Amino acid sequence: MPLAEAITTQRAIRRVKPDPVDDELILELIELALKGPTAQNEQGWEFVIVKDPDVKRKFGQLNRFMWRLYRRIAAHKARDNPAEQRMNRAVQWGVDHFEEIPVYVVCCFRGNRLGFPPVVAASTYGSIFPAVQNLLLAARAVGLGANINTMPLWSNFAARRILGLPFGLTPCVMIPLGWPIGRYGPTTRRPVREVTSLDRYGNRIDGEAT
Ligand SMILES: Cc1cc2nc3c(=O)[nH]c(=O)nc-3n(C[C@H](O)[C@H](O)[C@H](O)COP(=O)(O)O)c2cc1C
């Protein structure tokens, strides 16, 4: 699949079938994820493939708890926005079917360094997200549904405990993987000229300063 096609049709797929996903395929996706850059080429990542029903159940409970806390805020934010309301319905589906999703890949990074100074936190998250995006694109290329899910990790302490992670490893993202019920398709994003400046913020490329 051409890269531009993969990029332009990769979107958050939350509704997936319970059918199993081959372990070798998951390893191939993670291998492609590992081609991403990290700060100082540290490669301090660790990936945990979650398939065990008991582990899923524990994360499912955490996810439901967090969604119960956040749901009203999300609904309020989406009150005049049908696209956001659709997204919230998809999130609700993911919450309701959490344990049926065949695989999750928890992407972790070395270092419990999310506090001070901010540059350290930026390096930690900045080092895992290129790998995450690679994984999403690799999943797209083979037709597997995937998404970025952080809600089950909002309690980092609980997530660490469930996975038996050492304190020095931070779980950053939990990627659900499965064969899609729906389709991949083009995403809606803001126009490039609306978000790009030349030399100074607000100096738009077409010359219209905002
Ligand atoms: C940092 C980050 C955290 C996210 N956390 C969640 C999450 O907890 N649950 C969820 O369903 N989607 C989550 N998402 C997915 C976004 O909602 C999704 O990528 C965005 O709405 C764009 O979707 P689209 O590519 O289908 O347009 C997260 C995305 C990012 C980048």
Tab-separated table of C-alpha atoms and ligand atoms in Angstrom:
chain	number	residue	atom	x	y	z
A	1	MET	CA	0.000	0.000	0.000
A	2	PRO	CA	1.430	3.450	-0.888
A	3	LEU	CA	2.462	5.397	2.211
A	4	ALA	CA	0.189	8.368	1.472
A	5	GLU	CA	-2.817	6.058	1.158
A	6	ALA	CA	-2.020	4.402	4.490
A	7	ILE	CA	-1.588	7.787	6.170
A	8	THR	CA	-4.741	9.334	4.730
A	9	THR	CA	-6.970	6.350	5.543
A	10	GLN	CA	-5.598	5.471	8.974
A	11	ARG	CA	-8.213	6.406	11.510
A	12	ALA	CA	-9.349	5.403	14.984
A	13	ILE	CA	-11.018	2.003	14.578
A	14	ARG	CA	-12.755	1.172	17.847
A	15	ARG	CA	-15.279	-1.417	16.674
A	16	VAL	CA	-13.487	-4.674	15.909
A	17	LYS	CA	-14.486	-8.341	15.730
A	18	PRO	CA	-13.551	-10.766	18.519
A	19	ASP	CA	-11.758	-13.040	15.999
A	20	PRO	CA	-8.162	-13.837	17.001
A	21	VAL	CA	-5.174	-12.044	15.521
A	22	ASP	CA	-2.105	-14.124	14.727
A	23	ASP	CA	0.801	-13.622	17.166
A	24	GLU	CA	3.333	-13.488	14.322
A	25	LEU	CA	1.395	-10.651	12.722
A	26	ILE	CA	1.412	-8.688	15.982
A	27	LEU	CA	5.175	-9.186	16.269
A	28	GLU	CA	5.606	-7.947	12.697
A	29	LEU	CA	3.657	-4.787	13.557
A	30	ILE	CA	5.775	-4.204	16.656
A	31	GLU	CA	8.925	-4.778	14.626
A	32	LEU	CA	7.826	-1.992	12.288
A	33	ALA	CA	6.979	0.182	15.300
A	34	LEU	CA	10.590	-0.231	16.432
A	35	LYS	CA	11.795	1.570	13.311
A	36	GLY	CA	10.611	4.822	14.873
A	37	PRO	CA	13.081	7.270	16.407
A	38	THR	CA	13.690	7.802	20.127
A	39	ALA	CA	15.503	10.592	21.976
A	40	GLN	CA	19.255	9.864	21.834
A	41	ASN	CA	18.340	6.571	20.165
A	42	GLU	CA	17.656	5.255	23.651
A	43	GLN	CA	15.160	2.621	22.463
A	44	GLY	CA	13.874	2.338	26.004
A	45	TRP	CA	10.559	0.917	24.938
A	46	GLU	CA	8.802	-2.205	26.049
A	47	PHE	CA	5.623	-3.647	24.540
A	48	VAL	CA	3.215	-5.883	26.411
A	49	ILE	CA	0.796	-7.910	24.282
A	50	VAL	CA	-2.373	-8.459	26.310
A	51	LYS	CA	-4.636	-11.395	25.405
A	52	ASP	CA	-5.301	-13.004	28.797
A	53	PRO	CA	-9.011	-12.588	29.753
A	54	ASP	CA	-8.135	-11.865	33.367
A	55	VAL	CA	-5.721	-9.055	32.466
A	56	LYS	CA	-8.283	-7.665	30.005
A	57	ARG	CA	-10.995	-7.807	32.657
A	58	LYS	CA	-8.891	-5.728	35.046
A	59	PHE	CA	-8.143	-3.111	32.386
A	60	GLY	CA	-11.799	-3.231	31.308
A	61	GLN	CA	-12.848	-2.306	34.846
A	62	LEU	CA	-10.346	0.561	34.936
A	63	ASN	CA	-11.524	1.762	31.542
A	64	ARG	CA	-15.189	1.692	32.606
A	65	PHE	CA	-14.374	3.572	35.784
A	66	MET	CA	-12.487	6.305	33.909
A	67	TRP	CA	-15.211	6.595	31.273
A	68	ARG	CA	-17.873	6.960	33.968
A	69	LEU	CA	-15.859	9.903	35.332
A	70	TYR	CA	-15.235	11.481	31.931
A	71	ARG	CA	-18.440	10.604	30.016
A	72	ARG	CA	-20.445	13.648	31.093
A	73	ILE	CA	-17.612	16.037	30.225
A	74	ALA	CA	-17.250	14.355	26.822
A	75	ALA	CA	-21.020	14.570	26.221
A	76	HIS	CA	-21.052	18.251	27.211
A	77	LYS	CA	-18.120	19.044	24.899
A	78	ALA	CA	-19.876	17.247	22.049
A	79	ARG	CA	-23.307	18.835	22.584
A	80	ASP	CA	-23.273	20.822	19.285
A	81	ASN	CA	-20.967	18.554	17.321
A	82	PRO	CA	-22.456	15.452	15.645
A	83	ALA	CA	-18.988	14.130	14.663
A	84	GLU	CA	-17.853	14.259	18.272
A	85	GLN	CA	-21.096	12.621	19.371
A	86	ARG	CA	-20.385	9.803	16.899
A	87	MET	CA	-16.905	9.466	18.364
A	88	ASN	CA	-18.337	9.271	21.877
A	89	ARG	CA	-20.679	6.487	20.753
A	90	ALA	CA	-17.657	4.621	19.354
A	91	VAL	CA	-15.774	5.157	22.628
A	92	GLN	CA	-18.825	3.814	24.488
A	93	TRP	CA	-18.759	0.752	22.219
A	94	GLY	CA	-15.084	0.207	23.052
A	95	VAL	CA	-15.875	0.512	26.763
A	96	ASP	CA	-18.815	-1.921	26.530
A	97	HIS	CA	-16.870	-4.482	24.478
A	98	PHE	CA	-13.455	-4.017	26.049
A	99	GLU	CA	-12.957	-7.671	26.989
A	100	GLU	CA	-14.083	-8.932	23.547
A	101	ILE	CA	-11.356	-7.082	21.679
A	102	PRO	CA	-8.832	-9.813	20.853
A	103	VAL	CA	-5.541	-8.040	21.535
A	104	TYR	CA	-4.123	-4.948	23.172
A	105	VAL	CA	-0.556	-3.778	22.814
A	106	VAL	CA	0.547	-1.686	25.783
A	107	CYS	CA	3.376	0.595	24.691
A	108	CYS	CA	5.682	1.507	27.556
A	109	PHE	CA	8.780	3.607	27.814
A	110	ARG	CA	11.670	3.408	30.215
A	111	GLY	CA	11.763	6.044	32.894
A	112	ASN	CA	9.235	7.249	35.388
A	113	ARG	CA	10.016	10.760	34.362
A	114	LEU	CA	6.723	12.389	33.660
A	115	GLY	CA	7.143	15.220	36.141
A	116	PHE	CA	9.908	17.766	36.268
A	117	PRO	CA	11.649	19.029	34.189
A	118	PRO	CA	9.082	19.148	31.351
A	119	VAL	CA	11.695	18.417	28.682
A	120	VAL	CA	12.180	14.972	30.216
A	121	ALA	CA	8.466	14.211	30.041
A	122	ALA	CA	8.474	15.459	26.445
A	123	SER	CA	11.338	13.093	25.611
A	124	THR	CA	9.554	10.133	27.163
A	125	TYR	CA	6.250	10.620	25.365
A	126	GLY	CA	8.045	11.950	22.306
A	127	SER	CA	10.001	8.720	22.140
A	128	ILE	CA	7.017	6.373	22.268
A	129	PHE	CA	4.642	8.156	19.887
A	130	PRO	CA	6.664	7.696	16.674
A	131	ALA	CA	6.575	3.940	17.395
A	132	VAL	CA	2.860	4.144	18.141
A	133	GLN	CA	2.158	5.895	14.847
A	134	ASN	CA	4.259	3.319	12.985
A	135	LEU	CA	2.239	0.578	14.631
A	136	LEU	CA	-1.043	2.231	13.630
A	137	LEU	CA	0.114	2.612	10.037
A	138	ALA	CA	1.422	-0.954	9.899
A	139	ALA	CA	-1.943	-2.179	11.209
A	140	ARG	CA	-3.696	-0.081	8.572
A	141	ALA	CA	-1.532	-1.565	5.826
A	142	VAL	CA	-2.604	-5.128	6.717
A	143	GLY	CA	-6.235	-4.135	7.300
A	144	LEU	CA	-6.218	-4.521	11.083
A	145	GLY	CA	-8.257	-2.064	13.123
A	146	ALA	CA	-6.312	-0.081	15.719
A	147	ASN	CA	-6.622	2.974	17.887
A	148	ILE	CA	-4.774	4.947	20.526
A	149	ASN	CA	-6.339	4.337	23.912
A	150	THR	CA	-5.009	6.055	27.012
A	151	MET	CA	-8.066	5.940	29.259
A	152	PRO	CA	-7.269	2.530	30.840
A	153	LEU	CA	-3.858	3.947	31.787
A	154	TRP	CA	-5.076	7.101	33.488
A	155	SER	CA	-4.204	5.432	36.761
A	156	ASN	CA	-0.613	4.659	35.894
A	157	PHE	CA	-0.163	3.051	39.276
A	158	ALA	CA	-3.032	0.575	38.739
A	159	ALA	CA	-1.917	-0.170	35.173
A	160	ARG	CA	1.610	-0.868	36.363
A	161	ARG	CA	0.297	-3.216	39.004
A	162	ILE	CA	-1.889	-5.169	36.567
A	163	LEU	CA	1.025	-5.698	34.187
A	164	GLY	CA	3.674	-6.227	36.836
A	165	LEU	CA	5.718	-3.398	35.353
A	166	PRO	CA	8.761	-2.197	37.260
A	167	PHE	CA	8.470	1.356	38.576
A	168	GLY	CA	10.960	2.596	35.990
A	169	LEU	CA	8.684	1.710	33.075
A	170	THR	CA	5.777	3.988	32.136
A	171	PRO	CA	2.762	2.567	30.281
A	172	CYS	CA	1.879	5.303	27.771
A	173	VAL	CA	-0.631	3.911	25.280
A	174	MET	CA	-2.851	0.844	24.998
A	175	ILE	CA	-3.551	-0.054	21.376
A	176	PRO	CA	-6.575	-2.300	20.748
A	177	LEU	CA	-6.107	-4.498	17.677
A	178	GLY	CA	-8.671	-6.536	15.786
A	179	TRP	CA	-10.297	-7.095	12.433
A	180	PRO	CA	-12.536	-4.083	11.793
A	181	ILE	CA	-16.319	-4.256	11.838
A	182	GLY	CA	-16.426	-1.011	9.858
A	183	ARG	CA	-14.074	0.346	7.262
A	184	TYR	CA	-10.943	2.408	7.211
A	185	GLY	CA	-11.507	5.688	5.452
A	186	PRO	CA	-10.439	9.284	5.041
A	187	THR	CA	-10.188	11.384	8.187
A	188	THR	CA	-11.336	14.961	8.693
A	189	ARG	CA	-8.548	17.341	9.611
A	190	ARG	CA	-8.084	21.086	9.684
A	191	PRO	CA	-6.761	22.627	6.436
A	192	VAL	CA	-2.965	22.823	6.221
A	193	ARG	CA	-2.896	26.586	5.655
A	194	GLU	CA	-5.016	27.179	8.718
A	195	VAL	CA	-2.426	25.598	10.994
A	196	THR	CA	0.818	26.635	9.296
A	197	SER	CA	2.754	29.879	9.661
A	198	LEU	CA	5.826	31.235	7.915
A	199	ASP	CA	8.669	32.465	10.159
A	200	ARG	CA	6.345	33.964	12.781
A	201	TYR	CA	3.164	32.613	14.297
A	202	GLY	CA	0.088	33.853	12.462
A	203	ASN	CA	1.922	34.750	9.241
A	204	ARG	CA	-0.115	32.457	7.014
A	205	ILE	CA	1.410	31.081	3.839
A	206	ASP	CA	-1.085	32.832	1.559
A	207	GLY	CA	-0.039	36.141	3.118
A	208	GLU	CA	-3.105	36.625	5.265
A	209	ALA	CA	-1.861	37.351	8.752
A	210	THR	CA	-4.307	36.339	11.484
B	1	LIG	C1	-2.769	11.112	23.082
B	1	LIG	C2	-4.029	10.456	22.592
B	1	LIG	C3	-4.878	9.873	23.508
B	1	LIG	C4	-6.046	9.238	23.077
B	1	LIG	N1	-6.827	8.605	23.994
B	1	LIG	C5	-7.934	7.946	23.577
B	1	LIG	C6	-8.724	7.222	24.510
B	1	LIG	O1	-8.427	7.170	25.711
B	1	LIG	N2	-9.803	6.555	24.058
B	1	LIG	C7	-10.149	6.556	22.733
B	1	LIG	O2	-11.135	5.921	22.372
B	1	LIG	N3	-9.422	7.230	21.820
B	1	LIG	C8	-8.327	7.921	22.214
B	1	LIG	N4	-7.548	8.583	21.295
B	1	LIG	C9	-7.907	8.533	19.863
B	1	LIG	C10	-8.438	9.868	19.342
B	1	LIG	O3	-9.710	10.122	19.867
B	1	LIG	C11	-8.485	9.768	17.809
B	1	LIG	O4	-7.204	9.460	17.356
B	1	LIG	C12	-8.931	11.086	17.201
B	1	LIG	O5	-10.267	11.344	17.570
B	1	LIG	C13	-8.834	11.063	15.695
B	1	LIG	O6	-9.641	10.042	15.191
B	1	LIG	P1	-9.706	9.769	13.612
B	1	LIG	O7	-8.305	9.453	13.174
B	1	LIG	O8	-10.640	8.596	13.451
B	1	LIG	O9	-10.218	11.011	12.970
B	1	LIG	C14	-6.383	9.217	21.690
B	1	LIG	C15	-5.511	9.818	20.770
B	1	LIG	C16	-4.341	10.410	21.205
B	1	LIG	C17	-3.420	11.032	20.185
